[in-house]
Tab-separated table of C-alpha atoms in Angstrom:
chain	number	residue	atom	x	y	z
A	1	UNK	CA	108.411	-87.365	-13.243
A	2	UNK	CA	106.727	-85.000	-10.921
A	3	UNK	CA	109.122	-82.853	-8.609
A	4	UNK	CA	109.073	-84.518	-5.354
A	5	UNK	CA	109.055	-81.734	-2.613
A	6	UNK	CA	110.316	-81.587	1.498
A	7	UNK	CA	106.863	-81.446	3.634
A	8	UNK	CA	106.761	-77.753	4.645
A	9	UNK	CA	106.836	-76.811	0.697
A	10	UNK	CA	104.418	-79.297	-0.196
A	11	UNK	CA	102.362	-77.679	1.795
A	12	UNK	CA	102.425	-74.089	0.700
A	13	UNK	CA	102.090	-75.630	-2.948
A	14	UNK	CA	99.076	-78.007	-1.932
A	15	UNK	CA	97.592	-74.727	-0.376
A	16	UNK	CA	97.806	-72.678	-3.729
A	17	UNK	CA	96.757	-75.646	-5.939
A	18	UNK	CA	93.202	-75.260	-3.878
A	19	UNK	CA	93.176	-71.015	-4.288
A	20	UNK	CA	91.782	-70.712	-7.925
A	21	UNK	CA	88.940	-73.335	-7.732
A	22	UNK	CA	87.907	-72.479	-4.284
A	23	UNK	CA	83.989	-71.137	-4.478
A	24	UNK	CA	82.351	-69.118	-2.467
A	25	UNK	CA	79.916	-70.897	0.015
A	26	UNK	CA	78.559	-71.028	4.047
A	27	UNK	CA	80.998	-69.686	7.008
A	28	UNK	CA	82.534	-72.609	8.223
A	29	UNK	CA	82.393	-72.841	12.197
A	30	UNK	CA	85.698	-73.700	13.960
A	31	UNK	CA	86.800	-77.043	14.694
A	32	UNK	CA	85.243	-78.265	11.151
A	33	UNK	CA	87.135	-80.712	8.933
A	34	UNK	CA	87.958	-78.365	5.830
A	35	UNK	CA	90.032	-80.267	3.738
A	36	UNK	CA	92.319	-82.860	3.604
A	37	UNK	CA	95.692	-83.211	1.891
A	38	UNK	CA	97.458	-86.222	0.586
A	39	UNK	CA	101.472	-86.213	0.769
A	40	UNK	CA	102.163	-89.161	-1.533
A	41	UNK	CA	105.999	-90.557	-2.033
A	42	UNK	CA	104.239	-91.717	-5.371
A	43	UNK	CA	101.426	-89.635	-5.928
A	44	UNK	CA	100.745	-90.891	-9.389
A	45	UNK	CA	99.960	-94.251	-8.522
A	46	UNK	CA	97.308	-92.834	-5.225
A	47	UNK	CA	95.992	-90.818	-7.293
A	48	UNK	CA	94.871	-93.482	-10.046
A	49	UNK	CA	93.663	-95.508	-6.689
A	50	UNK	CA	91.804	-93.091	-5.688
A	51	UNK	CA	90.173	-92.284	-8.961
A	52	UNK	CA	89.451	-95.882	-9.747
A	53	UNK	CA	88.102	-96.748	-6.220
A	54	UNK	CA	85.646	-93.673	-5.781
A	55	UNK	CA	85.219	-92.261	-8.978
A	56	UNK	CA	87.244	-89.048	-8.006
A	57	UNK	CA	88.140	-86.586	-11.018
A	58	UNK	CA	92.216	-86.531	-10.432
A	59	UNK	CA	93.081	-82.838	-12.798
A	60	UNK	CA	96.444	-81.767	-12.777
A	61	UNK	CA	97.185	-78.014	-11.499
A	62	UNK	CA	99.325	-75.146	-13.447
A	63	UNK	CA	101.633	-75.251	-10.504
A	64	UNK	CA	102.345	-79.125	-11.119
A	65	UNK	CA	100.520	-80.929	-8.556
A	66	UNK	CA	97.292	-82.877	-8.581
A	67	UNK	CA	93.285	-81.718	-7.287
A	68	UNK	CA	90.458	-84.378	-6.575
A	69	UNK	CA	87.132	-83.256	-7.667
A	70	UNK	CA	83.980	-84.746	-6.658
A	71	UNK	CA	80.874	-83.483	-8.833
A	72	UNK	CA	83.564	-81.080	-10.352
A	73	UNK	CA	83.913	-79.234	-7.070
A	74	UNK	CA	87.474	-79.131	-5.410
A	75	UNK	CA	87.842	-82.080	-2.607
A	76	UNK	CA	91.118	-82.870	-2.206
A	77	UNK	CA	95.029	-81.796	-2.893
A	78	UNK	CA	97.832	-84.027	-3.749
A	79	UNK	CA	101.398	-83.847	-3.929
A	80	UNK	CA	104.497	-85.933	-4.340
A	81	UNK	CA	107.093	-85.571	-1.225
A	82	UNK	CA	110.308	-86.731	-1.004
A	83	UNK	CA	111.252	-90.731	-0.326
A	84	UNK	CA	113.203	-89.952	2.893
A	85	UNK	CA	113.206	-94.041	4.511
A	86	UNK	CA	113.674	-96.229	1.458
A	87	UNK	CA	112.312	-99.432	4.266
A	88	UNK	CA	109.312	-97.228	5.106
A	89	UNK	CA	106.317	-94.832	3.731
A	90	UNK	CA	106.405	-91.388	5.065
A	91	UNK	CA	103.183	-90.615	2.684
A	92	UNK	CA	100.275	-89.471	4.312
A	93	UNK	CA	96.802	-87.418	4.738
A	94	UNK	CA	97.421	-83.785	6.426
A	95	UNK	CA	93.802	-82.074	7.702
A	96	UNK	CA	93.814	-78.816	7.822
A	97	UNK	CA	90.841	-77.661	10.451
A	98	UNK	CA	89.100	-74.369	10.947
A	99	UNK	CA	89.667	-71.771	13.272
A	100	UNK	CA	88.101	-68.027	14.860
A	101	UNK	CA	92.050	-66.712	15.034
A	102	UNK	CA	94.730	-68.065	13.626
A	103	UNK	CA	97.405	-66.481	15.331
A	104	UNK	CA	95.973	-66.903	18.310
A	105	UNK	CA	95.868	-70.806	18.037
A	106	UNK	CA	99.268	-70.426	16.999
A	107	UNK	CA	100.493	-68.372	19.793
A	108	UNK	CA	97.919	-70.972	21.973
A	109	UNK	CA	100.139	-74.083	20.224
A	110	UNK	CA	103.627	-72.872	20.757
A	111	UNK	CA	102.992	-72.264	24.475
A	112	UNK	CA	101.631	-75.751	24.842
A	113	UNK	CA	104.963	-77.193	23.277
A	114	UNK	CA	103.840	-77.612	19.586
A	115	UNK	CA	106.371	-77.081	16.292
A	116	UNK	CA	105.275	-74.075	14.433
A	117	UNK	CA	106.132	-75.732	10.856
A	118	UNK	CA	104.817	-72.517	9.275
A	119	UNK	CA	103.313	-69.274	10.713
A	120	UNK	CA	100.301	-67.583	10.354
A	121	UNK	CA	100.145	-66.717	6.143
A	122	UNK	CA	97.858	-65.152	3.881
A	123	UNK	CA	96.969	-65.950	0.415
A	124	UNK	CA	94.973	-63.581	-1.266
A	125	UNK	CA	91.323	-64.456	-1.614
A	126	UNK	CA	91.856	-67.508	0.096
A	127	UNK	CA	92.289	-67.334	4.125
A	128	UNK	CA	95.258	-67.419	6.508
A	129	UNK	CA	96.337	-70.759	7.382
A	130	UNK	CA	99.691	-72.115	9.965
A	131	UNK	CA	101.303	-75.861	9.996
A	132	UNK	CA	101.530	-77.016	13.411
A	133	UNK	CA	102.992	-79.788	15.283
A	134	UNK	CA	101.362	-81.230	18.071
A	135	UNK	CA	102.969	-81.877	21.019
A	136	UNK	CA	102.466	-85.818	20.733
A	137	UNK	CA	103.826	-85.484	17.093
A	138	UNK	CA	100.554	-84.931	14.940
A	139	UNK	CA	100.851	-82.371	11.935
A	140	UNK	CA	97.478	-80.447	10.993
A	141	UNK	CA	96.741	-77.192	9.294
A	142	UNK	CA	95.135	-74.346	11.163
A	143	UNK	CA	92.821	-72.223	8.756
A	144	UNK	CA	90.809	-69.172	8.588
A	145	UNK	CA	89.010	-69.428	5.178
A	146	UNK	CA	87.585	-66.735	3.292
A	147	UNK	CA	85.676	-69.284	0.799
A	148	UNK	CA	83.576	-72.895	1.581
A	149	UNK	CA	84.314	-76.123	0.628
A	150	UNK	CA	80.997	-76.906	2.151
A	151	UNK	CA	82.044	-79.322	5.179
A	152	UNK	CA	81.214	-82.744	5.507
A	153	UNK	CA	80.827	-84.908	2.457
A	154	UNK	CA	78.777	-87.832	1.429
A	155	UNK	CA	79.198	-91.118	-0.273
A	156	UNK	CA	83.069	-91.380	-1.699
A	157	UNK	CA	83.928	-88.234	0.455
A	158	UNK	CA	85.309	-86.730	4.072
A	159	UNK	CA	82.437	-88.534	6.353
A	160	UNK	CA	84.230	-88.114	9.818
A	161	UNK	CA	88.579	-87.786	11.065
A	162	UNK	CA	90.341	-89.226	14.664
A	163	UNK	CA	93.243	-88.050	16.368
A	164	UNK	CA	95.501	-91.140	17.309
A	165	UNK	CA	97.428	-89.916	19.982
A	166	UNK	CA	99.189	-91.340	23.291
A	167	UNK	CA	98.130	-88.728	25.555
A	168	UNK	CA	94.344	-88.195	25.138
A	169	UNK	CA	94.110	-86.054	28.459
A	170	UNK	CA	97.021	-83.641	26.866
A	171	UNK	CA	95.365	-83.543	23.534
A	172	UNK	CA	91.851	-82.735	24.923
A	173	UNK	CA	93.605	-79.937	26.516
A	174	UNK	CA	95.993	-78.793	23.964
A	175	UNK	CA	93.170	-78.820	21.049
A	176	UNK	CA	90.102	-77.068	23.288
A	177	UNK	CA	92.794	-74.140	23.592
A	178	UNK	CA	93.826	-74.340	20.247
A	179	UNK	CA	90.880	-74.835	18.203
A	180	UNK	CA	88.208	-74.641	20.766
A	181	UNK	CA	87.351	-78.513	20.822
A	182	UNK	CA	85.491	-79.953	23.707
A	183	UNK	CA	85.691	-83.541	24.548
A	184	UNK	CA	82.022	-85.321	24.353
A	185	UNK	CA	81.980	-89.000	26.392
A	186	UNK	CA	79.498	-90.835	24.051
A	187	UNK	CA	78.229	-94.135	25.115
A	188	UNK	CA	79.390	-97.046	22.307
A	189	UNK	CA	78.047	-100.403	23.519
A	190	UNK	CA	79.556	-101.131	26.437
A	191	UNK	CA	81.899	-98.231	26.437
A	192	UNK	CA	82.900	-94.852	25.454
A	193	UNK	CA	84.050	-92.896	22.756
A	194	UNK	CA	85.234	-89.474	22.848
A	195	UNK	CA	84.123	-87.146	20.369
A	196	UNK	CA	85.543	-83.868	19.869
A	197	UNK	CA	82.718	-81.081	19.458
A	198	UNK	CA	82.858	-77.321	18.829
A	199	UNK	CA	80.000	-75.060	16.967
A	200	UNK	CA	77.325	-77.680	18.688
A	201	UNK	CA	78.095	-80.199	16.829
A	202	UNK	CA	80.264	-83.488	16.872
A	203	UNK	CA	83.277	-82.914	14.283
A	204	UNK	CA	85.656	-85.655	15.365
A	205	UNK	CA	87.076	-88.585	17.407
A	206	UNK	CA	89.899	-88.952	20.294
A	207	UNK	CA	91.363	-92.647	20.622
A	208	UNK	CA	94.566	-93.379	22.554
A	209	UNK	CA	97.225	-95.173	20.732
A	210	UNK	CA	98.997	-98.084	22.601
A	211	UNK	CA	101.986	-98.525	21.532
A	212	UNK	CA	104.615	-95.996	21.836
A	213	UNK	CA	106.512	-97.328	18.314
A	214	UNK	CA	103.699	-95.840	16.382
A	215	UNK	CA	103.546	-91.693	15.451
A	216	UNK	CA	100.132	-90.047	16.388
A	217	UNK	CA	98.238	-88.239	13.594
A	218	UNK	CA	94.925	-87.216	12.075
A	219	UNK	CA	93.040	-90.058	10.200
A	220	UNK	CA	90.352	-89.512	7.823
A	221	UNK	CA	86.872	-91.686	6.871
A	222	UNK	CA	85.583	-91.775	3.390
A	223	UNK	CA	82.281	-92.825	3.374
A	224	UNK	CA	81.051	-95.479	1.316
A	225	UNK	CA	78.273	-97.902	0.000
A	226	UNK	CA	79.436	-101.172	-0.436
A	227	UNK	CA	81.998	-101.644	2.196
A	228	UNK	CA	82.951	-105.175	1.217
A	229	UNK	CA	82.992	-104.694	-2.198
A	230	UNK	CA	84.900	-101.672	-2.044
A	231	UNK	CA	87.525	-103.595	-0.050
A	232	UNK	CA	88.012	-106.655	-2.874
A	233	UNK	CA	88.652	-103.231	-5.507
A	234	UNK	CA	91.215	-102.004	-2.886
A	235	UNK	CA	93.323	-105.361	-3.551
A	236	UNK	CA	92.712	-105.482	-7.126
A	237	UNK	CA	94.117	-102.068	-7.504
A	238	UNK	CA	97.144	-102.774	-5.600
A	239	UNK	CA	95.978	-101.520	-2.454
A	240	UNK	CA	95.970	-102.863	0.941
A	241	UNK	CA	93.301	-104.138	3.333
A	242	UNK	CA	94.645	-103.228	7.333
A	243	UNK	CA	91.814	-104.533	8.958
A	244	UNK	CA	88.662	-105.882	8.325
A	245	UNK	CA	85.435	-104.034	8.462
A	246	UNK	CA	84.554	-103.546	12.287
A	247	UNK	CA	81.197	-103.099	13.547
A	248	UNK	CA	80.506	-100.039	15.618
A	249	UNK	CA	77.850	-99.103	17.121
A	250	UNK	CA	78.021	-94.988	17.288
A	251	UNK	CA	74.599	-93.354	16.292
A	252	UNK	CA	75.925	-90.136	16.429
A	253	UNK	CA	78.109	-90.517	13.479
A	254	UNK	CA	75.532	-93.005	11.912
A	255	UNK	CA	78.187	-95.544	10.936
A	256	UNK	CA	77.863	-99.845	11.250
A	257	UNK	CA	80.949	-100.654	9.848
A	258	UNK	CA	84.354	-99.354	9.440
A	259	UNK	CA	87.570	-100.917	7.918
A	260	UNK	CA	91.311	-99.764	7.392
A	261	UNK	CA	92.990	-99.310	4.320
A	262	UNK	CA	95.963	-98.160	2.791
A	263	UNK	CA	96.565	-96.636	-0.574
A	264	UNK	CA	99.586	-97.983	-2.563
A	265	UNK	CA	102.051	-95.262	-1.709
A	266	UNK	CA	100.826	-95.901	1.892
A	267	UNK	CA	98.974	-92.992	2.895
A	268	UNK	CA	96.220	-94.709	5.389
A	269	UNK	CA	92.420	-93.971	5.631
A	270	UNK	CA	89.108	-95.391	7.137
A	271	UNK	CA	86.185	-96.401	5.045
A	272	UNK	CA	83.116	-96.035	6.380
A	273	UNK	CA	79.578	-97.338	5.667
A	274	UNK	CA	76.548	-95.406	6.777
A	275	UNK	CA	73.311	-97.359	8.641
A	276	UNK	CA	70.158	-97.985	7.348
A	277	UNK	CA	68.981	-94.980	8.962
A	278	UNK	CA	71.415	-92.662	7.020
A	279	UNK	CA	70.897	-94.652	3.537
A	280	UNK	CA	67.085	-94.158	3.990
A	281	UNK	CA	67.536	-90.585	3.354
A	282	UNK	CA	66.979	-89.738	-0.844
A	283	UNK	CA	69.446	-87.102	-0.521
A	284	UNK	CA	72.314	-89.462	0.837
A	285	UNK	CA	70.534	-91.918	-1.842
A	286	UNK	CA	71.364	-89.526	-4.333
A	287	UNK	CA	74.996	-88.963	-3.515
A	288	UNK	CA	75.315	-92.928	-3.013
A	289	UNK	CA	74.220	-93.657	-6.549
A	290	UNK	CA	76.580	-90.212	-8.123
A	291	UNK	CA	79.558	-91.604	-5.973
A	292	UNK	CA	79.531	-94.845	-6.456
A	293	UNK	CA	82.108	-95.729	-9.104
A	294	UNK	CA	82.212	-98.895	-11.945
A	295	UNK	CA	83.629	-102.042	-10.485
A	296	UNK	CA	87.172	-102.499	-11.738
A	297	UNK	CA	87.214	-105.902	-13.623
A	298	UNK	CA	88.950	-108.661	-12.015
A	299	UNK	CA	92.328	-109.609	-12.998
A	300	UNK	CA	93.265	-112.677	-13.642
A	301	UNK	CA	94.203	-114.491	-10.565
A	302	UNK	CA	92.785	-112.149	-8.252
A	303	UNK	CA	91.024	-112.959	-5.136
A	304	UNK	CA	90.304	-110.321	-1.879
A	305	UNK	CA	92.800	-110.868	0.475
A	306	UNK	CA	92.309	-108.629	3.727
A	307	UNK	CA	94.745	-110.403	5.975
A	308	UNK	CA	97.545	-108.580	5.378
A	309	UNK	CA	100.461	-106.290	7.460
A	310	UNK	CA	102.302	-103.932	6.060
A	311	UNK	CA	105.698	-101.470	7.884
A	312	UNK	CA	104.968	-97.847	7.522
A	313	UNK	CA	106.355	-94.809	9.488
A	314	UNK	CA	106.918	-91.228	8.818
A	315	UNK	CA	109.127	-88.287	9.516
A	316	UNK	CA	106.894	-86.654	12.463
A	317	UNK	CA	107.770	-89.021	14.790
A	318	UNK	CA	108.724	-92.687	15.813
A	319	UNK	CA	108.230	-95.405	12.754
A	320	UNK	CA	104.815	-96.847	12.664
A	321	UNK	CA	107.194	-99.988	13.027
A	322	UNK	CA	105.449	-103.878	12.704
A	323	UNK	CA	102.702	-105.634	11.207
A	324	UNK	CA	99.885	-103.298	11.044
A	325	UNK	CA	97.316	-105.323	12.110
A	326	UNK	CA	98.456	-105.040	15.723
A	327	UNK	CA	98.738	-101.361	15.058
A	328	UNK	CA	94.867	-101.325	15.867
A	329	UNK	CA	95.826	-101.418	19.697
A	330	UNK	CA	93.449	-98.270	20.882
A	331	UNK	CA	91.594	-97.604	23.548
A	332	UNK	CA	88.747	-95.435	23.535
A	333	UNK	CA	87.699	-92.634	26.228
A	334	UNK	CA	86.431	-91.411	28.654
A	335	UNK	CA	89.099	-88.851	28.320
């Protein structure tokens, strides 16, 4: 049984389980996506989901958590937290995001009405990173690292992240003084998106949540190859399926279809399936072919099922609350 931990030590721990395998690489500009962290209330089982779905390397760390590794390069850190609402999941994926000065985006996020979770800290050979609170409830990590994951990934990794939030406007504001985000209006079919850019380029989306039962937060995309079949292996390996694969229409991020998911400790995440224009490339070939994993055989009786709720909430604000399907009430910019 691995020691299930409150979320502000989880986070110091996931933190050190990245410090020894860290390598050294490019500067990484502010406002990029550096790495994500999964808070699990049963991190063994995710984990395995994970693995199984896209052919992740799960190795366990001498401080008693779990690493992903894609190509055997750090990706991802895992931890078991505490099962505080026995009716509810509280797990979930915390990003941690670059930045020029971390305690000035601290000192920027407490006077915009943020909870400091922890200050500015240093760990040797690593960076100085702060938890933070924003003010409509999202928790991220603030980081100045010394050493690269290299950015973006590919095929099975970090492709793109949103902020669901109820107060795009005070978000806009509160992360261009913060991290030095500006707010992009980018024409998407008959509407807008908003994408949140920094370093000239595009590192993220802004999408107003609806209903006020359901706790903002930072959502990642995975990208993928097979975005249906992917979605039967979700259900087979116990899984769920929160919505069904959407077509966008967003050049920018190169994307045609995105669907929902949730792992089975209920930590949620968007998969996402690059265009013809992005698959056309033989380096994104490449990765497509590494990443993609073996199909998990069927067991007997199974059968994709992607019609499916599911009540989830955690401790950073209100309960995500009903079916989840009706979660998807956004609205996208301008903001």
């Amino acid at each position: 049984m691995r020691k299930r931990l409150p979320f502000r030590s989880s986070i110091t721990l996931l933190l050190l389980l990245a410090c020894p395998a860290l390598l050294p690489g490019r500067a990484q500009a502010a406002g990029e996506i550096y790495w994500f962290s999964l808070l699990s209330e049963d991190v063994d089982a995710a984990a395995s989901f994970y693995a199984r779905l896209f052919g992740w390397e799960i190795v366990p760390s001498p401080t008693g958590g779990l690493m992903a590794l894609r190509d055997g390069q750090p990706f991802a850190g895992m931890n078991a937290i505490e099962d505080r609402l026995p009716e509810a999941s509280e797990s979930l994926w915390l990003a941690a995001i670059t930045v020029a000065d971390p305690p000035q985006s601290v000192a920027a996020a407490r006077r915009l009405g943020a909870t400091i979770h922890q200050d500015v800290t240093e760990l040797a050979g690593w960076g100085r990173y702060a938890v933070i609170q924003d003010p409509q409830g999202a928790p991220l990590m603030v980081v100045e690292p010394a050493r690269s994951l290299g950015g973006r990934q590919g095929y099975g990794g970090w492709r793109w992240a949103e902020l669901w939030t109820h107060d795009p406007g005070g978000a806009a504001t509160f992360y261009r003084e913060v991290i030095g985000y500006e707010v992009e209006n980018v024409p998407v079919g008959d509407g807008v998106y908003s994408a949140l850019r920094s370093g000239g380029q595009r590192n993220a989306g802004l999408v107003k949540l609806e209903r006020t039962d359901i706790a903002s937060r930072w959502a990642p995309y995975i990208g993928v190859t097979d975005l249906r079949g992917i979605l039967v292996r979700v259900w087979q390996e116990r899984g769920q399926v929160l919505r069904e694969p959407a077509e966008v229409d967003f050049a920018a991020a190169g994307a045609n279809r995105v669907a929902l998911i949730a792992d089975p400790s209920g930590a949620v995440v968007f998969l996402y399936q690059l265009d013809e224009r992005a698959t056309a490339d033989p380096t994104v070939a490449a990765d497509a072919r590494r990443a993609t994993p073996v199909p998990a055989a069927p067991r007997s009786g199974d059968a994709p099922n992607i019609h499916v709720s599911v009540t989830i909430g955690y401790g950073f604000g209100p309960g995500w609350g009903s079916a989840y399907p009706d979660f998807m009430r956004m609205s996208v910019g301008p903001y």
